[in-house]
């Protein structure tokens, strides 16, 4: 996708492709708003919204940013970024995980802590 | 004579032109910049005992309009590149002009939103949600402005390169486009996270 279109026909095909991606992005925007207005559970709303946003971002990256058919070095750079981005959220889940899933960390003997952290003396 | 090598020819060891590699490395750093704010949002929200009703605090219709505006400006940007690549100056000028217009419209809508919040006494200091909202959308708006400056240069004084070194000019438009589309991608995530969830 790096070079110039070789002929008028190829050029027209390419533009039709961009317009198709445009239409898909508009439809997905409407779907995002429509799903959010439904009375789904919070986790389902988050999952649907993030999934659609990721798909839209992939469409923009693949076609508008010419990532489709790009050289390996670009994908390696983005892959490393993806790992670091995931690590950012993994650290967060480790600190918040007990609260998010409604469990508490156990002590060395497999028992729940006897006192709540807020009861500690400062 | 060319001071910068590999602006139009592919560098053998990377397989890319240097501007192409440069923009992707820059965008990788941008992913982490916005990623830090998205993770801050997730941490503060998951730790908060109560959280404001986001879609009631902000205007979903205005944000939806801005989503359509920014997606449209992404399309006009890629059509401007296609116009430049096929050597049609008038088409390039038309679509690059529309891209600039899209950026300007986005900022006008954003300004209307911000003014509305301020007039209702809603500031970044009001609560954690609004602090995140203003920080994330503010940083994004700065990126829109930066992209508009580059695009204005490419339709203004920068267009001199059209006849002097057409391939290099086309590559510049493509690189500016990749940045502009990234700004669109960030908004694609900001919109549901800040307005709909």
Coordinates of C-alpha atoms in Angstrom, one line a residue:
Chain A
X1 CA 0.0 0.0 0.0
X2 CA 3.1 2.2 -0.2
X3 CA 3.1 3.2 -3.8
X4 CA 0.9 5.2 -6.1
X5 CA -2.1 3.5 -7.7
X6 CA -0.9 2.2 -11.1
X7 CA -4.1 2.9 -13.1
X8 CA -7.3 4.8 -13.0
X9 CA -9.3 1.5 -12.3
X10 CA -7.1 0.6 -9.4
X11 CA -7.5 4.1 -8.0
X12 CA -11.4 3.8 -8.3
X13 CA -11.3 0.4 -6.6
X14 CA -9.2 1.9 -3.8
X15 CA -11.5 4.8 -3.2
X16 CA -14.6 2.5 -3.2
X17 CA -12.8 0.5 -0.5
X18 CA -12.2 3.6 1.7
X19 CA -15.9 4.5 1.3
X20 CA -16.9 1.0 2.4
X21 CA -14.8 1.3 5.5
X22 CA -16.3 4.7 6.1
X23 CA -19.8 3.2 5.9
X24 CA -18.8 0.4 8.3
X25 CA -17.4 2.9 10.8
X26 CA -20.7 4.9 10.8
X27 CA -22.8 1.8 11.2
X28 CA -20.6 0.6 14.1
X29 CA -20.9 4.1 15.8
X30 CA -24.7 3.8 15.6
X31 CA -24.5 0.2 17.0
X32 CA -22.3 1.4 19.9
X33 CA -24.8 4.1 20.9
X34 CA -27.8 1.8 20.5
X35 CA -26.2 -1.0 22.6
X36 CA -25.4 1.5 25.4
X37 CA -29.0 2.6 25.6
X38 CA -30.1 -1.1 26.2
X39 CA -30.4 -2.1 29.8
X40 CA -27.6 -4.7 29.8
X41 CA -25.4 -5.5 32.8
X42 CA -22.4 -3.2 33.3
X43 CA -19.9 -5.9 32.4
X44 CA -21.8 -6.7 29.2
X45 CA -22.0 -3.0 28.2
X46 CA -18.3 -2.6 28.8
X47 CA -17.4 -5.8 26.9
X48 CA -19.6 -4.8 23.9
X49 CA -18.4 -1.2 23.8
X50 CA -14.7 -2.1 24.0
X51 CA -15.1 -4.9 21.4
X52 CA -16.8 -2.6 18.9
X53 CA -14.2 0.2 19.5
X54 CA -11.4 -2.3 19.0
X55 CA -12.9 -3.5 15.7
X56 CA -13.4 0.1 14.5
X57 CA -9.8 1.0 15.5
X58 CA -8.6 -2.1 13.6
X59 CA -10.5 -1.0 10.5
X60 CA -9.0 2.5 10.6
X61 CA -5.5 1.1 11.2
X62 CA -5.7 -1.6 8.5
X63 CA -7.1 0.5 5.7
X64 CA -6.7 4.2 6.4
X65 CA -3.3 3.9 8.1
X66 CA -2.2 1.4 5.5
X67 CA -1.2 -1.2 8.1
X68 CA -2.5 -4.0 5.8
X69 CA 0.5 -5.2 3.9
X70 CA 2.9 -3.1 6.0
X71 CA 6.5 -4.3 6.6
X72 CA 7.3 -6.6 9.6
X73 CA 9.3 -4.0 11.6
X74 CA 6.1 -1.9 12.0
X75 CA 4.2 -5.0 13.4
X76 CA 7.1 -5.8 15.7
X77 CA 7.1 -2.3 17.1
X78 CA 3.3 -2.4 17.5
X79 CA 3.5 -5.9 19.0
X80 CA 5.9 -4.7 21.7
X81 CA 3.6 -1.7 22.4
X82 CA 0.7 -4.1 22.8
X83 CA 2.6 -6.1 25.4
X84 CA 3.5 -3.0 27.4
X85 CA 0.0 -1.7 27.1
X86 CA -1.3 -5.1 28.4
X87 CA 1.2 -4.9 31.2
X88 CA -0.1 -1.5 32.2
X89 CA -3.6 -3.0 32.7
X90 CA -2.3 -6.2 34.2
X91 CA -0.6 -4.4 37.1
X92 CA -3.8 -2.6 37.7
X93 CA -5.8 -5.8 37.8
X94 CA -3.4 -7.3 40.3
X95 CA -3.9 -4.4 42.7
X96 CA -7.6 -4.2 42.2
X97 CA -8.4 -7.8 41.4
X98 CA -9.6 -8.8 44.9
X99 CA -12.1 -6.0 45.0
X100 CA -13.3 -6.5 41.4
X101 CA -14.0 -10.2 41.8
X102 CA -15.3 -9.8 45.4
X103 CA -12.7 -12.0 47.1
X104 CA -10.0 -11.3 49.6
X105 CA -6.4 -12.5 49.6
X106 CA -5.9 -15.4 52.0
X107 CA -3.1 -15.7 54.5
X108 CA -0.3 -18.3 54.4
X109 CA -2.6 -20.9 56.0
X110 CA -5.4 -20.4 53.5
X111 CA -7.6 -18.4 55.9
X112 CA -9.2 -15.0 55.3
X113 CA -7.5 -12.2 57.2
X114 CA -9.0 -11.8 60.7
X115 CA -9.2 -8.0 60.7
X116 CA -10.2 -5.7 58.0
X117 CA -7.4 -3.3 56.8
X118 CA -9.4 -0.3 57.9
X119 CA -9.3 -1.4 61.5
X120 CA -5.6 -1.2 61.7
X121 CA -4.0 1.3 64.1
X122 CA -2.1 4.2 62.5
Chain B
X1 CA 21.1 17.2 -2.6
X2 CA 19.1 15.7 0.1
X3 CA 20.0 16.3 3.7
X4 CA 17.7 13.5 5.0
X5 CA 18.3 10.1 3.5
X6 CA 15.6 7.5 2.9
X7 CA 12.7 9.9 2.7
X8 CA 11.4 8.3 -0.5
X9 CA 13.6 5.2 -0.9
X10 CA 13.3 2.2 1.3
X11 CA 16.2 1.7 3.8
X12 CA 17.5 -1.8 3.2
X13 CA 17.9 -2.8 6.9
X14 CA 14.4 -1.7 8.0
X15 CA 12.5 -2.3 4.8
X16 CA 10.8 1.1 5.3
X17 CA 11.3 4.7 4.5
X18 CA 12.6 6.5 7.6
X19 CA 9.5 8.8 8.0
X20 CA 7.3 5.7 8.0
X21 CA 9.3 4.0 10.7
X22 CA 9.5 7.3 12.6
X23 CA 5.7 7.9 12.7
X24 CA 5.0 4.4 13.9
X25 CA 7.5 4.6 16.7
X26 CA 6.1 8.0 17.7
X27 CA 2.6 6.5 17.7
X28 CA 3.8 3.6 19.8
X29 CA 4.8 6.2 22.5
X30 CA 1.4 7.9 22.0
X31 CA -0.4 4.6 22.7
X32 CA 1.5 4.4 26.1
X33 CA 0.7 8.1 26.8
X34 CA -3.1 7.6 26.3
X35 CA -2.8 4.1 27.8
X36 CA -1.6 5.6 31.1
X37 CA -4.7 7.8 31.2
X38 CA -7.0 5.0 30.3
X39 CA -5.5 2.8 33.0
X40 CA -5.8 5.7 35.5
X41 CA -9.5 5.9 34.6
X42 CA -10.0 2.2 35.1
X43 CA -8.2 2.3 38.5
X44 CA -10.0 5.4 39.8
X45 CA -13.4 4.1 38.6
X46 CA -13.0 0.6 40.0
X47 CA -11.9 1.9 43.3
X48 CA -14.6 4.5 43.7
X49 CA -17.6 3.7 45.9
X50 CA -19.9 5.8 43.7
X51 CA -19.4 7.1 40.2
X52 CA -21.4 9.8 38.4
X53 CA -23.9 8.8 35.6
X54 CA -21.6 9.7 32.7
X55 CA -24.2 9.8 30.0
X56 CA -26.4 12.1 32.1
X57 CA -23.4 14.4 33.0
X58 CA -22.2 14.7 29.4
X59 CA -24.0 15.2 26.1
X60 CA -24.1 11.9 24.1
X61 CA -25.7 13.5 21.0
X62 CA -22.8 16.1 20.7
X63 CA -20.2 13.4 21.3
X64 CA -21.9 11.2 18.6
X65 CA -21.8 14.1 16.2
X66 CA -18.1 14.6 17.0
X67 CA -17.5 10.9 16.3
X68 CA -19.1 11.2 12.9
X69 CA -17.2 14.4 12.2
X70 CA -13.8 12.9 13.1
X71 CA -14.4 9.7 11.2
X72 CA -15.5 11.7 8.1
X73 CA -12.3 13.8 8.4
X74 CA -10.3 10.6 8.5
X75 CA -11.9 9.5 5.2
X76 CA -11.3 12.9 3.6
X77 CA -7.6 12.7 4.8
X78 CA -7.1 9.3 3.1
X79 CA -8.9 10.7 -0.1
X80 CA -6.5 13.7 0.0
X81 CA -3.6 11.3 0.0
X82 CA -5.1 9.3 -2.8
X83 CA -5.6 12.6 -4.8
X84 CA -1.9 13.5 -4.2
X85 CA -0.7 10.0 -5.1
X86 CA -2.7 10.1 -8.4
X87 CA -1.3 13.6 -9.2
X88 CA -4.6 15.5 -9.0
X89 CA -3.9 18.8 -7.2
X90 CA -7.4 20.1 -7.1
X91 CA -8.7 16.9 -5.6
X92 CA -5.9 16.9 -3.0
X93 CA -6.7 20.5 -2.1
X94 CA -10.5 19.8 -1.8
X95 CA -10.1 16.8 0.5
X96 CA -7.3 18.3 2.6
X97 CA -9.4 21.4 3.0
X98 CA -12.4 19.3 4.1
X99 CA -10.1 17.5 6.6
X100 CA -9.1 20.8 8.1
X101 CA -12.8 21.8 8.2
X102 CA -13.6 18.5 10.0
X103 CA -10.9 19.2 12.6
X104 CA -12.2 22.8 13.1
X105 CA -15.8 21.6 13.5
X106 CA -14.7 18.9 16.0
X107 CA -13.0 21.6 18.1
X108 CA -16.1 23.9 17.9
X109 CA -18.3 21.1 19.2
X110 CA -15.8 20.4 21.9
X111 CA -15.8 24.1 22.9
X112 CA -19.6 24.1 23.1
X113 CA -19.4 21.0 25.4
X114 CA -16.7 22.5 27.6
X115 CA -18.6 25.8 27.9
X116 CA -21.8 24.0 28.8
X117 CA -20.0 22.1 31.6
X118 CA -18.4 25.3 33.0
X119 CA -21.7 27.2 32.9
X120 CA -23.2 24.4 35.1
X121 CA -20.4 24.6 37.5
X122 CA -18.8 21.4 36.4
X123 CA -14.9 21.7 36.5
X124 CA -12.0 19.3 36.5
X125 CA -11.9 19.8 40.3
X126 CA -15.6 18.8 40.7
X127 CA -14.9 15.0 40.9
X128 CA -12.5 12.3 39.6
X129 CA -14.7 11.6 36.6
X130 CA -14.7 15.2 35.4
X131 CA -10.9 15.5 36.1
X132 CA -10.4 12.5 33.9
X133 CA -12.8 13.7 31.3
X134 CA -11.2 17.1 30.9
X135 CA -7.6 15.7 31.0
X136 CA -8.3 13.0 28.4
X137 CA -10.4 15.0 26.0
X138 CA -8.1 18.1 26.5
X139 CA -5.0 16.1 25.6
X140 CA -6.9 14.7 22.6
X141 CA -8.0 18.2 21.5
X142 CA -4.3 19.3 21.7
X143 CA -3.5 16.4 19.3
X144 CA -6.3 17.5 17.0
X145 CA -4.8 21.1 16.9
X146 CA -1.3 19.6 16.3
X147 CA -2.7 17.6 13.3
X148 CA -4.4 20.7 12.0
X149 CA -1.2 22.7 12.1
X150 CA 0.6 20.0 10.0
X151 CA -2.3 19.7 7.6
X152 CA -2.5 23.5 7.2
X153 CA 1.2 23.5 6.3
X154 CA 0.7 20.7 3.8
X155 CA -2.1 22.6 2.0
X156 CA -0.4 26.0 2.5
X157 CA 3.4 26.7 2.1
X158 CA 4.2 23.0 2.1
X159 CA 2.4 22.4 -1.2
X160 CA 5.4 23.9 -3.0
X161 CA 7.0 20.5 -2.8
X162 CA 4.2 19.1 -5.1
X163 CA 6.2 19.9 -8.3
X164 CA 9.7 19.9 -6.8
X165 CA 9.6 16.4 -5.3
X166 CA 6.2 14.9 -5.8
X167 CA 6.9 11.5 -4.3
X168 CA 8.3 13.0 -1.1
X169 CA 5.3 15.3 -0.8
X170 CA 2.9 12.3 -1.2
X171 CA 4.8 10.5 1.5
X172 CA 4.5 13.5 3.8
X173 CA 0.7 13.5 3.3
X174 CA 0.6 9.8 4.1
X175 CA 2.6 10.3 7.3
X176 CA 0.5 13.2 8.4
X177 CA -2.5 11.0 7.6
X178 CA -1.3 8.1 9.7
X179 CA -1.1 10.6 12.6
X180 CA -4.5 12.1 11.9
X181 CA -6.1 8.6 11.8
X182 CA -4.4 7.8 15.1
X183 CA -6.2 10.9 16.6
X184 CA -9.4 9.4 15.2
X185 CA -8.6 6.0 16.8
X186 CA -8.1 7.6 20.3
X187 CA -11.5 9.3 20.0
X188 CA -13.1 5.9 19.0
X189 CA -12.1 4.7 22.4
X190 CA -12.7 7.9 24.4
X191 CA -16.3 8.2 23.1
X192 CA -17.7 4.9 24.6
X193 CA -15.4 5.0 27.7
X194 CA -16.3 8.6 28.8
X195 CA -19.8 9.0 27.4
X196 CA -21.5 5.7 27.3
X197 CA -20.2 3.3 30.0

